[in-house]
Short mmCIF file of C-alpha atoms in Angstrom, two decimals:
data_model
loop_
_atom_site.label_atom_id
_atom_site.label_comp_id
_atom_site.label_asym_id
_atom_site.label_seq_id
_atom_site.Cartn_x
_atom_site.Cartn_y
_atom_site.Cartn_z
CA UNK L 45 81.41 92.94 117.81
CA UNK L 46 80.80 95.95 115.23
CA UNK L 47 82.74 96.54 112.75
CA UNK L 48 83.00 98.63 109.44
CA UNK L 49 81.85 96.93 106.37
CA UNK L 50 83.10 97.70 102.75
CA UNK L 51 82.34 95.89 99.50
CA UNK L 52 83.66 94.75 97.36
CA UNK L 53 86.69 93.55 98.03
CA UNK L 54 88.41 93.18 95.37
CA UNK L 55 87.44 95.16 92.03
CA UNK L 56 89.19 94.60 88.81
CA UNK L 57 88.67 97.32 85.68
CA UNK L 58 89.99 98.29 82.88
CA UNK L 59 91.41 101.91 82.53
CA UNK L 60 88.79 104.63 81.57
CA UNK L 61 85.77 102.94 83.29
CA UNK L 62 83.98 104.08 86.15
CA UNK L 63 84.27 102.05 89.45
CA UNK L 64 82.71 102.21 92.95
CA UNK L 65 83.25 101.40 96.56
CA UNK L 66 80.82 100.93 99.46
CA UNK L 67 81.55 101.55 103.27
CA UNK L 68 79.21 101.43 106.22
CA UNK L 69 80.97 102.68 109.17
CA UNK L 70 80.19 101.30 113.19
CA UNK L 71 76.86 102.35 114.10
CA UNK L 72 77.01 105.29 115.30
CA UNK L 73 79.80 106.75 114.48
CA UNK L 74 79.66 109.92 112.85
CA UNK L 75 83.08 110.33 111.61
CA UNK L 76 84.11 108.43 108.36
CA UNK L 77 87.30 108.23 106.30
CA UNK L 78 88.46 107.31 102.99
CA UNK L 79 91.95 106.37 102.68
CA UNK L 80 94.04 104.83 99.84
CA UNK L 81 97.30 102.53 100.88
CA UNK L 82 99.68 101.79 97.64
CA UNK L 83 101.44 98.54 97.89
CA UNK L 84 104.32 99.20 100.85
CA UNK L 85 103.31 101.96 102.06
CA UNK L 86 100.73 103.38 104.97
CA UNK L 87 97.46 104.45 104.48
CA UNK L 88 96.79 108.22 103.08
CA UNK L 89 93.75 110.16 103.64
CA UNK L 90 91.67 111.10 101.08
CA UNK L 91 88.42 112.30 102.13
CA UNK L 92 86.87 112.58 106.07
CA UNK L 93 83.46 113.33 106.69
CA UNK L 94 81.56 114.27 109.83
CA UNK L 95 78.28 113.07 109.39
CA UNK L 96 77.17 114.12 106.34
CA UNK L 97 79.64 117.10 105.68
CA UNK L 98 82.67 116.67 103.95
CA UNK L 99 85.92 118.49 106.44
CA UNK L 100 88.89 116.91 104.57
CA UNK L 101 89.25 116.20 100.88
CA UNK L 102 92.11 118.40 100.41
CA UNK L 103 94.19 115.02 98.99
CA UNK L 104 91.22 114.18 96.61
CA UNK L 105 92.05 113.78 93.11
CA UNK L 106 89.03 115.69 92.92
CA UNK L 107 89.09 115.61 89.00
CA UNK L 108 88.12 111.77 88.88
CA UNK L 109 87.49 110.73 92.76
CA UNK L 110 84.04 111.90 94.30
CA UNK L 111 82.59 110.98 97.71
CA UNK L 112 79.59 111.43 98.97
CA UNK L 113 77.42 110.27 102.53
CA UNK L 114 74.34 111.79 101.89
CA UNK L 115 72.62 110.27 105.15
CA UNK L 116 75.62 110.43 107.28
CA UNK L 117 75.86 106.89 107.70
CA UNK L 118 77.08 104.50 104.66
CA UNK L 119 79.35 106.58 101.91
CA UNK L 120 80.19 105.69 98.60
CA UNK L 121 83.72 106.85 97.01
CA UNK L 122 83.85 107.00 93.43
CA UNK L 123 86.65 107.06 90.31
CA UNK L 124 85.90 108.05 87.05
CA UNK L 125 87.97 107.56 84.89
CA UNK L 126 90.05 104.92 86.22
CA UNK L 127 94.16 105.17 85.54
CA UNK L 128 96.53 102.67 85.55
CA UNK L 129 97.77 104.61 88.66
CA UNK L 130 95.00 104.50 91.19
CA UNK L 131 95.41 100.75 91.80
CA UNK L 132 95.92 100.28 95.71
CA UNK L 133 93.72 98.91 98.64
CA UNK L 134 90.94 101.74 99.14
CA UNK L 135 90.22 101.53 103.47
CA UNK L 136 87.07 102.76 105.42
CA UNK L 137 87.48 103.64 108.79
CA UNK L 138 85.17 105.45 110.99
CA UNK L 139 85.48 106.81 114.84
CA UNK L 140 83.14 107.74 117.77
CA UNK L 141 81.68 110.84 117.52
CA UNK L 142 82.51 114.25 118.37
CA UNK L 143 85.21 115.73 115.64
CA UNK L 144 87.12 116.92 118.74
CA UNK L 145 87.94 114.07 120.53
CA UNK L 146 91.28 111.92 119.25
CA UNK L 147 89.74 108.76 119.01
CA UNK L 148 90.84 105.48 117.71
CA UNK L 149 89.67 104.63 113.97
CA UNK L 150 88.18 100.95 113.06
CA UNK L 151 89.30 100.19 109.68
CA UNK L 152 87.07 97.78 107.66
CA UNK L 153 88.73 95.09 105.59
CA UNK L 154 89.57 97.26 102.42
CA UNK L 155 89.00 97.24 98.20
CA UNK L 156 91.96 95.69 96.56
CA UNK L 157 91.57 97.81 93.12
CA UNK L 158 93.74 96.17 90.39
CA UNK L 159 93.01 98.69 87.03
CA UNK L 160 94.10 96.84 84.02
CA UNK R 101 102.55 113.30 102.00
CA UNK R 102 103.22 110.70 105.00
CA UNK R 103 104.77 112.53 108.06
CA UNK R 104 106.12 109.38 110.05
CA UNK R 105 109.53 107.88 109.07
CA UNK R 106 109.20 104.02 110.73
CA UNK R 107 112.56 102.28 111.26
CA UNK R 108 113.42 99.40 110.22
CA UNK R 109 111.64 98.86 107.18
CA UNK R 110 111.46 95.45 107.85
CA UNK R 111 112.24 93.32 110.88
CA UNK R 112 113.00 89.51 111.08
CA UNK R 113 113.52 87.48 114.11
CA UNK R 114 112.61 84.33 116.30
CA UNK R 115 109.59 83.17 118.06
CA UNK R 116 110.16 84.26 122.11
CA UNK R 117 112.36 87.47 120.66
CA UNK R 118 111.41 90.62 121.53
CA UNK R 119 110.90 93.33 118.75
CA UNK R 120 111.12 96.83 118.68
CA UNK R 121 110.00 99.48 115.82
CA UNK R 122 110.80 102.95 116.06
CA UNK R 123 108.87 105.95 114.20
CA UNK R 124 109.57 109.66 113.92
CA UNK R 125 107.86 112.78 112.98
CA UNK R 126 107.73 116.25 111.99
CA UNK R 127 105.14 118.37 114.03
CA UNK R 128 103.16 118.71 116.96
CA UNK R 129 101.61 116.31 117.98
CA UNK R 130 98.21 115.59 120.44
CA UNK R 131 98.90 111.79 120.52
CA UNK R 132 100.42 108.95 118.55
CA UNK R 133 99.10 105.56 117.92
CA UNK R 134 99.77 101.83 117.07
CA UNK R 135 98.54 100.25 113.88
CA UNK R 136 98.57 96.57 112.61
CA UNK R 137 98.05 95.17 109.45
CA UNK R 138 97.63 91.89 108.55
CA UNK R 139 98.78 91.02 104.62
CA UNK R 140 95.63 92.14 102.34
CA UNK R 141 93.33 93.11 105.14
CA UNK R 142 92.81 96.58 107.14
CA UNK R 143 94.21 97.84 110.44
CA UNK R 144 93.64 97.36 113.61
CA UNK R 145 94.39 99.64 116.57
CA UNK R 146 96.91 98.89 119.12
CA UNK R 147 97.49 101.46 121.89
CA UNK R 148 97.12 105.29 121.58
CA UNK R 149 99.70 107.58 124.01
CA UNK R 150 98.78 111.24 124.25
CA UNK R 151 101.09 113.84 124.10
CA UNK R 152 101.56 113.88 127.89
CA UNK R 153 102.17 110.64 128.42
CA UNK R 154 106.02 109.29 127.93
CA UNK R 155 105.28 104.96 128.44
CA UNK R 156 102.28 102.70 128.03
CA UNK R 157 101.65 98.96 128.14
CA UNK R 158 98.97 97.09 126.90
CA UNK R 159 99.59 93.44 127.27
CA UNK R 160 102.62 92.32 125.22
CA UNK R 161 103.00 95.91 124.18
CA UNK R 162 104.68 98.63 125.51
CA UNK R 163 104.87 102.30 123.49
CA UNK R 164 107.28 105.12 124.19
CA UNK R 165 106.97 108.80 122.96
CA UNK R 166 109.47 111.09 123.33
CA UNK R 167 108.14 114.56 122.23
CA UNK R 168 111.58 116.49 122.61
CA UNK R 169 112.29 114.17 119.79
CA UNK R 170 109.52 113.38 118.03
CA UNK R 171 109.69 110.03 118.24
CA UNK R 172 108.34 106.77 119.71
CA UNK R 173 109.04 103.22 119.85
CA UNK R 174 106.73 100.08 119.87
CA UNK R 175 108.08 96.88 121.73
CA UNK R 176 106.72 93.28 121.09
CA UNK R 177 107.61 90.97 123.86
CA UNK R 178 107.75 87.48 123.70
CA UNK R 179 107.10 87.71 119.83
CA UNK R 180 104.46 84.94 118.83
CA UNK R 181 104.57 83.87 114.69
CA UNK R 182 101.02 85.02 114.58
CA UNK R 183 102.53 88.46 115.56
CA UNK R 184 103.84 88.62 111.56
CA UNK R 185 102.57 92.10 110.20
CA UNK R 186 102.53 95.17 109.25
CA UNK R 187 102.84 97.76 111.93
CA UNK R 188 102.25 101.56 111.33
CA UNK R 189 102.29 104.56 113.66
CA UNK R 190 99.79 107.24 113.18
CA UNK R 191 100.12 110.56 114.01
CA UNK R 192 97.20 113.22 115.31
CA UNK R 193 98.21 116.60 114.59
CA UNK R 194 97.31 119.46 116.73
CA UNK R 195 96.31 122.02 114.32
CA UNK R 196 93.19 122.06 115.22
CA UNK R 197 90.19 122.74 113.03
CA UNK R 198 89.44 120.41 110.41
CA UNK R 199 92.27 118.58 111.63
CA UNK R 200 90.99 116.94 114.16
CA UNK R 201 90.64 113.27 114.19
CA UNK R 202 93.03 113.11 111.08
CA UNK R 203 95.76 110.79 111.20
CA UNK R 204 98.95 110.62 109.50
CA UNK R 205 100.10 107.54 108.85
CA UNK R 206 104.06 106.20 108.41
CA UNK R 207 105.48 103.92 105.90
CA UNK R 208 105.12 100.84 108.51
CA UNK R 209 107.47 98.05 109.93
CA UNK R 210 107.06 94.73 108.05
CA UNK R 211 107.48 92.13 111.28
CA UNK R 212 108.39 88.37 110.34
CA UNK R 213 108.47 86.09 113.16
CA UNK R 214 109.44 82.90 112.69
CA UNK R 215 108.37 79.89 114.57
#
């Protein structure tokens, strides 16, 4: 069965450095989405992309977070600096295509961040 | 900003019990769905009910939405211990533009059944 991958899963850093996650969504599908989940509570969305275009970042800390999917398949979200703040589980999810159509999303297994 | 409200924060009961979580929100809506988490992992999708619909089961499961008060319930029957998770509803908005697809996710229902 397909499902969306994401390393690593578990990143620890000290504050100020630079870290990175990797997703590669269902094959396929040409919607992707970054969300971040603090400890307790649901997921929020950071970032969405349909294929390679970026529709959503509006909750992107967009002074230290950056995503990109320059393909429109596997997408890399970036912090730089890290803060004490942006620890959380970091999710990839992706959905069929067609930005229209309220689809399901398949999560992959998340990016525990611990920043130290 | 989260627009579901999920009631009760946390749930605890038997093995055979049946368990219900409850979840409101603010806006329009064009459906609602299911979500559950397992500790330290990601989600996995339920059921999905559209705005039109008012009841549907999948297995186990059964979802109500009630849009004159934007709210819906998830019911566990016959609760198994390997049912112990988180559970989240998700909202799709109907704003349109680059809203669509986006979900909205609630604060979740930690379930603990025991065996």
């Amino acid at each position: 069965e397909a499902e969306v991958a994401q390393s690593p899963r578990y990143k620890i850093t000290e504050k100020s450095q630079a870290v990175a996650f990797w997703c590669d969504p269902i094959s396929g599908h040409a919607t992707l989405y970054w969300y971040r989940q603090i400890l307790g509570q649901g997921p929020e969305l950071l970032v969405q992309f349909q294929d390679e275009s970026v529709v959503d970042d509006s909750q992107l800390p967009k002074d230290r977070f950056s995503a990109e999917r320059l393909k429109g398949v596997d997408s890399t979200l970036k912090i730089q600096p890290a803060e004490l703040g942006d620890s959380a589980m970091y999710l990839c999810a992706s959905s069929p295509p067609s930005a229209r159509s309220y689809n399901e999303q398949f999560f992959g297994p998340g990016t525990r961040l611990t920043v130290l | 900003s989260q627009q579901g409200e999920e009631d009760p924060q946390a749930l605890s009961i038997q093995e055979g019990e049946n368990a219900t979580m409850n979840c409101s929100y603010k806006t329009s809506i064009n459906n609602l769905q299911w979500y559950r988490q397992n500790s330290g992992r990601g989600l996995v999708h339920l059921i999905l009910i559209r705005s039109n619909e008012r009841e549907k089961h999948s297995g186990r499961l059964r979802v109500t939405l009630d849009t004159s008060k934007k709210s819906s319930s998830l019911l566990i029957t016959a609760s198994r211990a390997a049912d112990t998770a988180s559970y989240f509803c998700a909202t799709a908005n109907n704003a349109g533009g680059t809203s669509y697809g986006k979900l909205t996710f609630g604060q979740g229902t930690i379930l603990t059944v025991h065996p």
